[in-house]
Short mmCIF file of C-alpha atoms in Angstrom, two decimals:
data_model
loop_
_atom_site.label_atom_id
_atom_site.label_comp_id
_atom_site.label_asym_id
_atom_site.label_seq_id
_atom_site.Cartn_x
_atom_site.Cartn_y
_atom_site.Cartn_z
CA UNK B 1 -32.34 6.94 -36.35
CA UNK B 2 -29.55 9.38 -36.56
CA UNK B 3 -26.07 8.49 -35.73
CA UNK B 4 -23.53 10.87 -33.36
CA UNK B 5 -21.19 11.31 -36.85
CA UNK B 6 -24.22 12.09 -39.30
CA UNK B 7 -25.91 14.91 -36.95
CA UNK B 8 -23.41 17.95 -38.75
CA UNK B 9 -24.95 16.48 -42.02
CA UNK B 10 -28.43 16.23 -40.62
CA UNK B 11 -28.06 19.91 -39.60
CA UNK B 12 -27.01 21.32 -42.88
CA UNK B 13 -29.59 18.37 -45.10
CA UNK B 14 -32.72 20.03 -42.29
CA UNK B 15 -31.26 23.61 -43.82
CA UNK B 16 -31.27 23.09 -47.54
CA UNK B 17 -34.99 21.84 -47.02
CA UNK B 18 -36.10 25.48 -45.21
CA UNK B 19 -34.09 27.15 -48.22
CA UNK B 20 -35.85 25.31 -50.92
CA UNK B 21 -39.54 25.63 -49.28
CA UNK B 22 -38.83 29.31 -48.51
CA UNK B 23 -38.08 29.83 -52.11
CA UNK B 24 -40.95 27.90 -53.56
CA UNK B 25 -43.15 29.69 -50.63
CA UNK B 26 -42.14 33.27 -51.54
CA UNK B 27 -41.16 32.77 -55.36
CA UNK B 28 -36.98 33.72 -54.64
CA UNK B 29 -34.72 32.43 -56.83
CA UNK B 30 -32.10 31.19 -54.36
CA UNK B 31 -31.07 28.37 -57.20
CA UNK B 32 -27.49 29.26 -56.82
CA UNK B 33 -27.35 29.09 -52.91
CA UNK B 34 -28.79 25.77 -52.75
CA UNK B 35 -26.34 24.58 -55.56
CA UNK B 36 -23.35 25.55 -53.18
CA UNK B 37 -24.98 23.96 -49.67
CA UNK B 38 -25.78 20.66 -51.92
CA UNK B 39 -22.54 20.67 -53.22
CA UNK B 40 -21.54 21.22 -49.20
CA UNK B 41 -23.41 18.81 -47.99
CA UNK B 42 -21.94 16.10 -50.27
CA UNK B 43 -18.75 16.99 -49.71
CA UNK B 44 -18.73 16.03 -45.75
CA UNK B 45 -20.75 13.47 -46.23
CA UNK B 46 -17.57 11.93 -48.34
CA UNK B 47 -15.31 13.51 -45.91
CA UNK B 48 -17.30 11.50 -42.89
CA UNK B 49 -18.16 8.33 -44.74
CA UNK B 50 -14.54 8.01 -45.64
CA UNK B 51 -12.67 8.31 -42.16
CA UNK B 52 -15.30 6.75 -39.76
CA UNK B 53 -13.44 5.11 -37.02
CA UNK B 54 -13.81 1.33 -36.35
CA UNK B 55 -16.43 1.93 -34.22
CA UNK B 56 -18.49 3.98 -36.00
CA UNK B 57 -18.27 1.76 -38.67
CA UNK B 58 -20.02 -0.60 -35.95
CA UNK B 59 -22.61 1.29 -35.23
CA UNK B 60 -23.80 2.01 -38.96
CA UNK B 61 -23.38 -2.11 -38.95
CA UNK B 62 -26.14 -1.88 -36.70
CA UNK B 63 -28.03 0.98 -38.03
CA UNK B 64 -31.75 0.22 -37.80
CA UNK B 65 -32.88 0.86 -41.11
CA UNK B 66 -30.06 -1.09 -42.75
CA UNK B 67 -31.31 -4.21 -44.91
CA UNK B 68 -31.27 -7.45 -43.61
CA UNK B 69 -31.10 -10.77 -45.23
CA UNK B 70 -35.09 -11.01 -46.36
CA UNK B 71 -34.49 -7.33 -47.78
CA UNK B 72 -32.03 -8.46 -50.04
CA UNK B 73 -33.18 -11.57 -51.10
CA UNK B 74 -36.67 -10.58 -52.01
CA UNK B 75 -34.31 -7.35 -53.91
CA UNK B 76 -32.24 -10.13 -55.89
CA UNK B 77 -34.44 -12.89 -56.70
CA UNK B 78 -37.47 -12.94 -59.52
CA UNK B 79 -38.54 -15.26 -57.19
CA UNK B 80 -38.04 -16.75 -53.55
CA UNK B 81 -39.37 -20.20 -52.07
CA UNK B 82 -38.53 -20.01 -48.09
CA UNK B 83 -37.53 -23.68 -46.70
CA UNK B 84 -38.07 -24.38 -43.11
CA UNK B 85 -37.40 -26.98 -40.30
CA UNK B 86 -34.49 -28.85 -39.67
CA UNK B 87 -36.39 -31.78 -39.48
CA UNK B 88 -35.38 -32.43 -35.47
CA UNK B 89 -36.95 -30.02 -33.34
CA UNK B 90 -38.09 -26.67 -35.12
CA UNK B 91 -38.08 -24.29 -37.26
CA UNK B 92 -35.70 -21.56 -35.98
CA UNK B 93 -36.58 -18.32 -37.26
CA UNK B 94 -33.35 -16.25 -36.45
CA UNK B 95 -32.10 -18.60 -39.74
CA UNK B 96 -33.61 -18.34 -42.71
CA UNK B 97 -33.22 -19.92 -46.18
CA UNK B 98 -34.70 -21.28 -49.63
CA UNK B 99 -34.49 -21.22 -53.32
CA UNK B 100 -33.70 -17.80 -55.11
CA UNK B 101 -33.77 -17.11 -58.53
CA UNK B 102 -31.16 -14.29 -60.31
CA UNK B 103 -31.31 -14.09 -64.13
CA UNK B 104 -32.97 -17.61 -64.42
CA UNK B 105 -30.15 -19.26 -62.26
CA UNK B 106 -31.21 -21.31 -58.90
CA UNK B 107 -29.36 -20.43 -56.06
CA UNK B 108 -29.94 -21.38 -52.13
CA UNK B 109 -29.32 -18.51 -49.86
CA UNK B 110 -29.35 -18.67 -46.58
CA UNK B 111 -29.20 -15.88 -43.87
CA UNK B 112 -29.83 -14.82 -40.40
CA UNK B 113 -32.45 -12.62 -39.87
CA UNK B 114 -33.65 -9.66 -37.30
CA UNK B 115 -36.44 -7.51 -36.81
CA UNK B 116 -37.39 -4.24 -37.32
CA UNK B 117 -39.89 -4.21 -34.26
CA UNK B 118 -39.51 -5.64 -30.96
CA UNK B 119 -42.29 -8.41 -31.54
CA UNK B 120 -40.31 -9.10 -35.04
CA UNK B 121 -37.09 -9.03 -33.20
CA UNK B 122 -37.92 -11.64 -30.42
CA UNK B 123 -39.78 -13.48 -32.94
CA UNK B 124 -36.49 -13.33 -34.65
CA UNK B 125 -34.41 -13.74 -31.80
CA UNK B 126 -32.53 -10.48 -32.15
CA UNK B 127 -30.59 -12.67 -35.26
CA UNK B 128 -29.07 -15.22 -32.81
CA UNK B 129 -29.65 -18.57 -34.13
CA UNK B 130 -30.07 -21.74 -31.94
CA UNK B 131 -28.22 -25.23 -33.04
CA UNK B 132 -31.53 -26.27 -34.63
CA UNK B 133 -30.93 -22.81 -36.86
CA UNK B 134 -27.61 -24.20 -37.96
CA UNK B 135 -28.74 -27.29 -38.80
CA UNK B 136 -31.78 -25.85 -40.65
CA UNK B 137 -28.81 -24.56 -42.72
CA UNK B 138 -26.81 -27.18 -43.09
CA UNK B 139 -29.97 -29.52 -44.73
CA UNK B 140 -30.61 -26.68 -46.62
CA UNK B 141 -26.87 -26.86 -48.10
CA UNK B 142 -26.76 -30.55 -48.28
CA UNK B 143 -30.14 -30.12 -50.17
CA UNK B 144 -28.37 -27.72 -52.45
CA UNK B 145 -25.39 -29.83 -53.13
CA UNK B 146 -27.85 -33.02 -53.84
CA UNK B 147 -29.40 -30.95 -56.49
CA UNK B 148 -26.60 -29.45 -57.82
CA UNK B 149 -27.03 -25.62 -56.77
CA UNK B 150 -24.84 -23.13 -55.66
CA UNK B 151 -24.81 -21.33 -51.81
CA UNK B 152 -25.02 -17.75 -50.96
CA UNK B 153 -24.92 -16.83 -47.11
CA UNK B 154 -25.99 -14.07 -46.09
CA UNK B 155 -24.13 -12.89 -42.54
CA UNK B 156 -25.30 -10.74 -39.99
CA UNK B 157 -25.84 -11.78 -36.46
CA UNK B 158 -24.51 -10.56 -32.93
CA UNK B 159 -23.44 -14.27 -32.27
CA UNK B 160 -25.00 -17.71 -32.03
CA UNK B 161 -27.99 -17.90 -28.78
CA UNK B 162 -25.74 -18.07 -25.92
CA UNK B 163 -28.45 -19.23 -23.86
CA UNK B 164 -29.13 -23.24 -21.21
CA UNK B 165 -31.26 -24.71 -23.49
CA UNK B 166 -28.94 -23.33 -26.91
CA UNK B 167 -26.14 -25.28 -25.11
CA UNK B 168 -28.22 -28.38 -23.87
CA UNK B 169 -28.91 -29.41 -27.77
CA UNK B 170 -25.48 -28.74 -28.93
CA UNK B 171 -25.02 -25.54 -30.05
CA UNK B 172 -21.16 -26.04 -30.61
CA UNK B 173 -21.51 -29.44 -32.08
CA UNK B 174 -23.92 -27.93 -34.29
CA UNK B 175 -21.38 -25.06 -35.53
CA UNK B 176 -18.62 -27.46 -35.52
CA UNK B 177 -20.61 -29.72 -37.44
CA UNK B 178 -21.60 -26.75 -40.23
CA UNK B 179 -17.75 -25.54 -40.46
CA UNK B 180 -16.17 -29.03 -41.24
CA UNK B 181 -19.35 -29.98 -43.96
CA UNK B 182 -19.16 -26.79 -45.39
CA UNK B 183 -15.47 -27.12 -46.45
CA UNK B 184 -16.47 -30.46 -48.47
CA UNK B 185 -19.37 -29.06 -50.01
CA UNK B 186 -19.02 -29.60 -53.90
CA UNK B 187 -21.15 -26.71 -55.11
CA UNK B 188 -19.76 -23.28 -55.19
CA UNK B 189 -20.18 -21.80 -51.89
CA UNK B 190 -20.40 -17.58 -51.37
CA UNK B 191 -20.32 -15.92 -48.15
CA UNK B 192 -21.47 -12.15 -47.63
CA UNK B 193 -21.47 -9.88 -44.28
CA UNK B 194 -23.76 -8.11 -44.70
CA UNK B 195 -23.61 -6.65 -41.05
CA UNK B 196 -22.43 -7.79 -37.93
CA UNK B 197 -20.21 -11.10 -37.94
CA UNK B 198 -20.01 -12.11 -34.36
CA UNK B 199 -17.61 -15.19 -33.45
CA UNK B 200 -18.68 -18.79 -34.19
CA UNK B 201 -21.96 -17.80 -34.40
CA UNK B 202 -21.46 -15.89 -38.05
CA UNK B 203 -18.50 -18.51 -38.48
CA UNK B 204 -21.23 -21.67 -38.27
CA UNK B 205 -22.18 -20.37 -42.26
CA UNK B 206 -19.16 -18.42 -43.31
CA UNK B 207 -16.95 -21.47 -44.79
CA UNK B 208 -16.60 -20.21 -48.24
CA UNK B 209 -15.10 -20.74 -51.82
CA UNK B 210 -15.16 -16.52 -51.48
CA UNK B 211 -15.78 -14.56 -48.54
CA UNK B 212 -16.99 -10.90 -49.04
CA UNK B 213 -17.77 -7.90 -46.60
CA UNK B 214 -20.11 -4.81 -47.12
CA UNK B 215 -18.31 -1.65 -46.59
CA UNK B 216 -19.83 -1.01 -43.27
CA UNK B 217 -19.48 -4.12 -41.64
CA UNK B 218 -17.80 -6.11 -39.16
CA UNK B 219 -16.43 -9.60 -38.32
CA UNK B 220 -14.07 -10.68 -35.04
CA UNK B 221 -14.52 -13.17 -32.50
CA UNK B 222 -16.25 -11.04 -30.34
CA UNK B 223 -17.80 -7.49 -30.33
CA UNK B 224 -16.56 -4.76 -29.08
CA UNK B 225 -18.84 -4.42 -25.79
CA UNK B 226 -17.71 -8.01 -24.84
CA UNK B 227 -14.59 -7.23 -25.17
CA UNK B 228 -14.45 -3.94 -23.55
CA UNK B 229 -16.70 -5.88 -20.13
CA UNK B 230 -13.54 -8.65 -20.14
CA UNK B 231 -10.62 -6.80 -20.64
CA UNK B 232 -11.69 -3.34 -18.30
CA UNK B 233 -14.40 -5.14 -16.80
CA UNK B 234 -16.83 -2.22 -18.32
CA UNK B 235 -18.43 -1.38 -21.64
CA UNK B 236 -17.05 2.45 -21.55
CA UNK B 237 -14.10 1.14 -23.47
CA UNK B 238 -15.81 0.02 -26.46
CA UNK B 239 -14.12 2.51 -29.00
CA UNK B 240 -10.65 1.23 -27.71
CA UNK B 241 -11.82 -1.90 -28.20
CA UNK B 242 -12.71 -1.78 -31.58
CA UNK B 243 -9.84 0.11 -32.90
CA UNK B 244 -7.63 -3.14 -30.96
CA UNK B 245 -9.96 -5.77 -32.22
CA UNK B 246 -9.25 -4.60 -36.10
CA UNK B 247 -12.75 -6.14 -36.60
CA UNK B 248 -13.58 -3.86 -40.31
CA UNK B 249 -14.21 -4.98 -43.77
CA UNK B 250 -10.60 -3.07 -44.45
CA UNK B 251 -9.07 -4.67 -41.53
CA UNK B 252 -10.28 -7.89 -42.24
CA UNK B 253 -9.27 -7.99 -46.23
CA UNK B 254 -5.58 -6.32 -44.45
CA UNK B 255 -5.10 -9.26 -42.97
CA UNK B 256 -6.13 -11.74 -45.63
CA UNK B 257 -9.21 -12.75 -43.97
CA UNK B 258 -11.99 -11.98 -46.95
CA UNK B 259 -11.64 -11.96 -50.64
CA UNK B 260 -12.96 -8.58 -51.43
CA UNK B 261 -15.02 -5.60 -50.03
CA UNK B 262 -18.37 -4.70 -51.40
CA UNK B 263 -18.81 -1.02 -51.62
CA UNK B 264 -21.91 0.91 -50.31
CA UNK B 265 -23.74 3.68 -51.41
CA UNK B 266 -22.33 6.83 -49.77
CA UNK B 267 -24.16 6.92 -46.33
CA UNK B 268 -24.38 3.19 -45.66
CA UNK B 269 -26.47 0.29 -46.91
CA UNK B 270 -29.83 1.92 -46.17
CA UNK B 271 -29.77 5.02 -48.08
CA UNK B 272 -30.18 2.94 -51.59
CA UNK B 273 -31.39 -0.50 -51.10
CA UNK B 274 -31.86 -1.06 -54.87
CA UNK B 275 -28.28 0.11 -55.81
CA UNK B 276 -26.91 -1.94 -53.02
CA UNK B 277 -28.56 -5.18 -53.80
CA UNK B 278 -27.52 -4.16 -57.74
CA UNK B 279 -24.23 -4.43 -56.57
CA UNK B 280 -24.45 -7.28 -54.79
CA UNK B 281 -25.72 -9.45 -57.96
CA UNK B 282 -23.06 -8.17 -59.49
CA UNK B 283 -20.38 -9.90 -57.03
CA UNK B 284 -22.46 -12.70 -56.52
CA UNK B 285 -22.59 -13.62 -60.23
CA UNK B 286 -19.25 -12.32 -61.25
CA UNK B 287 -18.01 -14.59 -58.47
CA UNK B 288 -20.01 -17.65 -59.01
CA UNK B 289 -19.09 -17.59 -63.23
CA UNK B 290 -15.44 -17.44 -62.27
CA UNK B 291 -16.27 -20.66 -59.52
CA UNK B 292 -17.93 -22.87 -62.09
CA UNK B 293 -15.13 -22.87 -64.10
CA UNK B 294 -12.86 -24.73 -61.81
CA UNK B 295 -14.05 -28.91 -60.95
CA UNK B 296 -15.63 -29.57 -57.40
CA UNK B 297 -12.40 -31.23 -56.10
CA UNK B 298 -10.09 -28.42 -57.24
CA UNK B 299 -12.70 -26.20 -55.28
CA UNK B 300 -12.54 -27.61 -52.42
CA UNK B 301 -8.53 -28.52 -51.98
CA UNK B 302 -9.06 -24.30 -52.67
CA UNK B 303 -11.18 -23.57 -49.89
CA UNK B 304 -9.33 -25.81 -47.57
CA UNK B 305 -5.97 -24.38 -47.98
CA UNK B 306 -7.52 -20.41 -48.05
CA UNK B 307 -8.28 -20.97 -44.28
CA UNK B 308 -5.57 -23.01 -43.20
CA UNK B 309 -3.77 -20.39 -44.02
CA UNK B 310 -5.00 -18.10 -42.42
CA UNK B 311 -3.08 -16.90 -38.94
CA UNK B 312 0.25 -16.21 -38.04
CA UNK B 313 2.31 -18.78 -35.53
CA UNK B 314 5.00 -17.47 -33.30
CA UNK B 315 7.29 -19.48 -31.63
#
C-alpha cells in the first residue's frame, strides 16, 4: 500500500534499485551515484515525514501494514496468555487481552484488534468492539487489580460498534461503566494510541495514570469523514476537517490532552516493527517505575484531577 505523500519517495527508492542491479549486472562502479540518491532519498523522506498535514497523518494511522495490538504484544512480551469472555454473553474478538510478560514483570494489556484480511477483519469487527468487548476489559482490569498487576491499553479503533443489537445490551452503559471504574483502579494504569482513537469508543479504555500517542496517530471525538458528512453534509471535506478537528498526537499533547508522544521510526510504525515496539518498552517501563513509586490513593486523586482538568469553560 502506497500512500499519495510517499509516491515521490517510491519513485526515486524504485530508481536506486535499477542503479544498483545495473551495476551488479554489468560490473560499473556507480558507488558514488547511489551514495548521493540514498542520501536524497533520506532527505525527503525527513522533509515529508516531518510536515505531513493532519490528515495525512490519518491516513498513515490507518496504513495497512501498520502493527496492531497482537503485533506488539507478541513483540514485547517473553510470553503472552490471551483471556477471553466476559463471562455474560461472549467473547468479543474486536477486544483483546491477557497476561504479558516484559523483563520478568506481569502486566495485563489489553487492546482492540483488526485484521489484515477481510475474513480477519469481520472476524475482528473492523476493531469496533461491542459492550460485551468492554466488559471483557473491564474483568480483565478488575482481575488485574485483584492480583495486584499493572494495565497497559493498547488503542486503536474507528469507534465502539454503532450497530441495534450494540445499543440493545448497553453499549453506553458499558463505556460509562469502564470510564468511572477505571479512574478508581489502584494499580498503575497506561494508555497507548497506537492508531486511530475514535470517540467513546477508544475513550471506554483510555482512563489512565499516563496517556501516550504514537507519532502517527490520532484521537478526537469523531473522525474526520463523520465530521466532514455532518458539518457539509459530504465526505469531500475531510482534509478541512481534520486540520479543524486538531485530532494529532501534537495537537493533542498542545492542548494538554496526553502525557507524551512516542516517536516512530522515520516512515511510520510499519517500516521497523522491532524498533518501534523497543521503544515502546521503553515508555512503558520508564513510566510504570516512576508510577510505583507513588501509593494507590495518591494515584488515583492524580488521575482524577488530570482529566477534570481537562477543557476550557467560557462563560
Amino acid at each position: 500500500m502506497i500512500l499519495e505523500f510517499e509516491q515521490p519517495i517510491v519513485d526515486l527508492e524504485q530508481k536506486l534499485k535499477e542503479m544498483k542491479e545495473l551495476a551488479k549486472g554489468r560490473n560499473i562502479d556507480l558507488s558514488s551515484d547511489i551514495e548521493s540518491l540514498e542520501e536524497k532519498i533520506l532527505a525527503l523522506k525527513k522533509e515529508t515525514f516531518q510536515n505531513l498535514t493532519r490528515w495525512q497523518r490519518v491516513q498513515l494511522s490507518r496504513h495497512a501494514e501498520r502493527p496492531y495490538a497482537l503485533d506488539y504484544i507478541f513483540e514485547l512480551t517473553n510470553e503472552f496468555i490471551e483471556l477471553h469472555g466476559d463471562r455474560n454473553v461472549r467473547d468479543d474478538r474486536a477486544m483483546i487481552g491477557g497476561l504479558g510478560d516484559i523483563d520478568g514483570r506481569s502486566i495485563m494489556f489489553i487492546g482492540q484488534q483488526k485484521g489484515r484480511n477481510t475474513k480477519q477483519r469481520q472476524d475482528r469487527n473492523f476493531g469496533m468492539a461491542n459492550p460485551e468487548g468492554y466488559r471483557k476489559a473491564l474483568r480483565l482490569m478488575k482481575m488485574a487489580e485483584k492480583f495486584g498487576k499493572p494495565i497497559v491499553t493498547l488503542i486503536d479503533t474507528p469507534g465502539a460498534f454503532p450497530g441495534l443489537e450494540a445499543e440493545e445490551r448497553g453499549q453506553g452503559e458499558a463505556i460509562a461503566r469502564n470510564l468511572k471504574e477505571m479512574f478508581m483502579l489502584k494499580v498503575p494504569v497506561i494508555c497507548i494510541i497506537i492508531g486511530e482513537g475514535a470517540s467513546g469508543g477508544a475513550l471506554g479504555i483510555a482512563i489512565g495514570d499516563k496517556v501516550f500517542m504514537l507519532e502517527n496517530t490520532w484521537y478526537s471525538v469523531i473522525s474526520p469523514e463523520s465530521c466532514s458528512s455532518i458539518l457539509w453534509r459530504s465526505w469531500d471535506y475531510k482534509e478541512q476537517a481534520a486540520e479543524a478537528l486538531k485530532l494529532t498526537a501534537m495537537d493533542m499533547e498542545g492542548n494538554g490532552l496526553i502525557d507524551g508522544i512516542i516517536p516512530e521510526p522515520l516512515g511510520g510504525a510499519h517500516k521497523d516493527l522491532k524498533s518501534m515496539s523497543e521503544t515502546l518498552k521503553e515508555f512503558i517501563l520508564k513510566s510504570l517505575k516512576e508510577l510505583d513509586k507513588i501509593k494507590p490513593e495518591k494515584r488515583i486523586d492524580q488521575r482524577i484531577d488530570k482529566f477534570c482538568s481537562m477543557g476550557v469553560v467560557v462563560e
